[in-house]
GROMACS .gro file of C-alpha atoms in nm:
model
  122
    1GLN     CA    1   0.278   5.620 -10.541
    2VAL     CA    2  -0.052   5.538 -10.373
    3GLN     CA    3  -0.332   5.729 -10.539
    4LEU     CA    4  -0.629   5.575 -10.359
    5LEU     CA    5  -0.639   5.408 -10.018
    6GLU     CA    6  -0.928   5.211  -9.874
    7SER     CA    7  -1.004   5.136  -9.510
    8GLY     CA    8  -1.287   4.999  -9.300
    9GLY     CA    9  -1.298   4.637  -9.403
   10GLY     CA   10  -1.328   4.357  -9.153
   11SER     CA   11  -1.520   4.051  -9.042
   12VAL     CA   12  -1.885   4.064  -8.941
   13GLN     CA   13  -2.173   3.826  -8.901
   14ALA     CA   14  -2.459   3.819  -9.145
   15GLY     CA   15  -2.693   4.110  -9.087
   16GLY     CA   16  -2.414   4.333  -8.963
   17SER     CA   17  -2.281   4.658  -9.104
   18LEU     CA   18  -1.951   4.803  -9.218
   19LYS     CA   19  -1.853   5.138  -9.362
   20LEU     CA   20  -1.572   5.151  -9.613
   21SER     CA   21  -1.375   5.469  -9.673
   22CYS     CA   22  -1.146   5.571  -9.954
   23THR     CA   23  -0.920   5.871  -9.964
   24GLY     CA   24  -0.662   5.990 -10.211
   25SER     CA   25  -0.564   6.241 -10.471
   26ALA     CA   26  -0.800   6.534 -10.493
   27TYR     CA   27  -0.728   6.546 -10.866
   28ILE     CA   28  -0.866   6.197 -10.914
   29PHE     CA   29  -1.177   6.271 -10.711
   30SER     CA   30  -1.244   6.590 -10.904
   31THR     CA   31  -1.187   6.457 -11.255
   32CYS     CA   32  -1.271   6.083 -11.258
   33GLY     CA   33  -1.583   5.875 -11.210
   34MET     CA   34  -1.571   5.729 -10.862
   35GLY     CA   35  -1.702   5.393 -10.759
   36TRP     CA   36  -1.667   5.077 -10.555
   37TYR     CA   37  -1.590   4.736 -10.699
   38ARG     CA   38  -1.544   4.395 -10.541
   39GLN     CA   39  -1.381   4.066 -10.621
   40ALA     CA   40  -1.479   3.743 -10.452
   41PRO     CA   41  -1.248   3.439 -10.451
   42GLY     CA   42  -1.251   3.267 -10.789
   43LYS     CA   43  -1.468   3.536 -10.945
   44GLU     CA   44  -1.411   3.835 -11.167
   45ARG     CA   45  -1.409   4.186 -11.028
   46GLU     CA   46  -1.757   4.337 -11.041
   47LEU     CA   47  -1.901   4.683 -11.011
   48VAL     CA   48  -2.083   4.750 -10.683
   49SER     CA   49  -2.174   5.116 -10.701
   50THR     CA   50  -2.089   5.442 -10.875
   51ILE     CA   51  -2.153   5.807 -10.802
   52LYS     CA   52  -2.150   6.090 -11.057
   53ARG     CA   53  -2.046   6.449 -10.997
   54ASP     CA   54  -2.411   6.551 -10.982
   55GLY     CA   55  -2.466   6.299 -10.702
   56THR     CA   56  -2.645   6.040 -10.912
   57ARG     CA   57  -2.590   5.698 -10.762
   58ALA     CA   58  -2.610   5.354 -10.917
   59TYR     CA   59  -2.593   5.010 -10.760
   60VAL     CA   60  -2.569   4.652 -10.873
   61ASP     CA   61  -2.902   4.480 -10.811
   62SER     CA   62  -2.766   4.253 -10.540
   63VAL     CA   63  -2.685   4.544 -10.306
   64LYS     CA   64  -2.973   4.782 -10.377
   65GLY     CA   65  -3.145   4.888 -10.058
   66ARG     CA   66  -2.855   4.769  -9.844
   67PHE     CA   67  -2.551   4.968  -9.958
   68THR     CA   68  -2.515   5.345  -9.987
   69ILE     CA   69  -2.236   5.525 -10.169
   70SER     CA   70  -2.141   5.882 -10.082
   71GLN     CA   71  -1.864   6.127 -10.156
   72SER     CA   72  -1.725   6.426  -9.971
   73ASN     CA   73  -1.445   6.620 -10.135
   74ASN     CA   74  -1.163   6.368 -10.177
   75LYS     CA   75  -1.322   6.090  -9.976
   76LEU     CA   76  -1.551   5.813 -10.096
   77TYR     CA   77  -1.764   5.598  -9.868
   78LEU     CA   78  -1.966   5.280  -9.890
   79GLN     CA   79  -2.209   5.214  -9.608
   80MET     CA   80  -2.297   4.845  -9.611
   81ASN     CA   81  -2.593   4.725  -9.408
   82SER     CA   82  -2.767   4.389  -9.379
   83LEU     CA   83  -2.453   4.217  -9.498
   84LYS     CA   84  -2.478   3.868  -9.642
   85PRO     CA   85  -2.216   3.594  -9.677
   86GLU     CA   86  -2.225   3.648 -10.054
   87ASP     CA   87  -2.095   4.003  -9.995
   88THR     CA   88  -1.763   3.853  -9.889
   89ALA     CA   89  -1.495   3.993 -10.119
   90VAL     CA   90  -1.208   4.232 -10.150
   91TYR     CA   91  -1.355   4.577 -10.207
   92PHE     CA   92  -1.176   4.830 -10.426
   93CYS     CA   93  -1.217   5.202 -10.458
   94ALA     CA   94  -1.165   5.330 -10.812
   95GLY     CA   95  -1.151   5.648 -11.010
   96ARG     CA   96  -1.214   5.570 -11.375
   97LEU     CA   97  -1.221   5.731 -11.714
   98ARG     CA   98  -1.554   5.562 -11.786
   99SER     CA   99  -1.795   5.513 -11.499
  100GLY     CA  100  -2.171   5.487 -11.464
  101GLY     CA  101  -2.217   5.512 -11.839
  102TYR     CA  102  -2.038   5.844 -11.851
  103TYR     CA  103  -1.703   5.942 -12.004
  104TYR     CA  104  -1.489   6.168 -11.786
  105ALA     CA  105  -1.277   6.349 -12.044
  106ASP     CA  106  -1.057   6.521 -11.783
  107CYS     CA  107  -0.966   6.196 -11.607
  108PRO     CA  108  -0.612   6.081 -11.696
  109GLY     CA  109  -0.698   5.713 -11.671
  110ASP     CA  110  -0.814   5.438 -11.434
  111TYR     CA  111  -0.695   5.442 -11.074
  112TRP     CA  112  -0.743   5.165 -10.818
  113GLY     CA  113  -0.686   5.126 -10.448
  114GLN     CA  114  -0.514   4.822 -10.305
  115GLY     CA  115  -0.841   4.678 -10.173
  116THR     CA  116  -0.986   4.601  -9.833
  117GLN     CA  117  -1.118   4.261  -9.726
  118VAL     CA  118  -1.480   4.221  -9.619
  119THR     CA  119  -1.576   3.885  -9.471
  120VAL     CA  120  -1.934   3.805  -9.374
  121SER     CA  121  -2.000   3.487  -9.181
  122SER     CA  122  -2.333   3.309  -9.157
   0.00000   0.00000   0.00000
């Protein structure tokens, strides 16, 4: 059963923009800490950005000023501007028990989407 589903990935040239979307179970969005993660070839999955229920946003240093996370009901977005080749990765939407340094006691566990590929060429 698919709990989270990403869309919006693709191939762009450096400097371009993409907007990722994630939709899924309203229960996950209302109880878990939502965020975006990415995994580049040969590398471990890393946190890109999180958003708390109060709207507080956090970003990994490498995307600050270029990426913007937002949430609307049971949809999560990641607006990516000024893309760089090093942003190339599979991007995952996640709803997690622990996110952004906060513990979401009502969240049943960690949920992941299947990922969407983002490729940035130089």
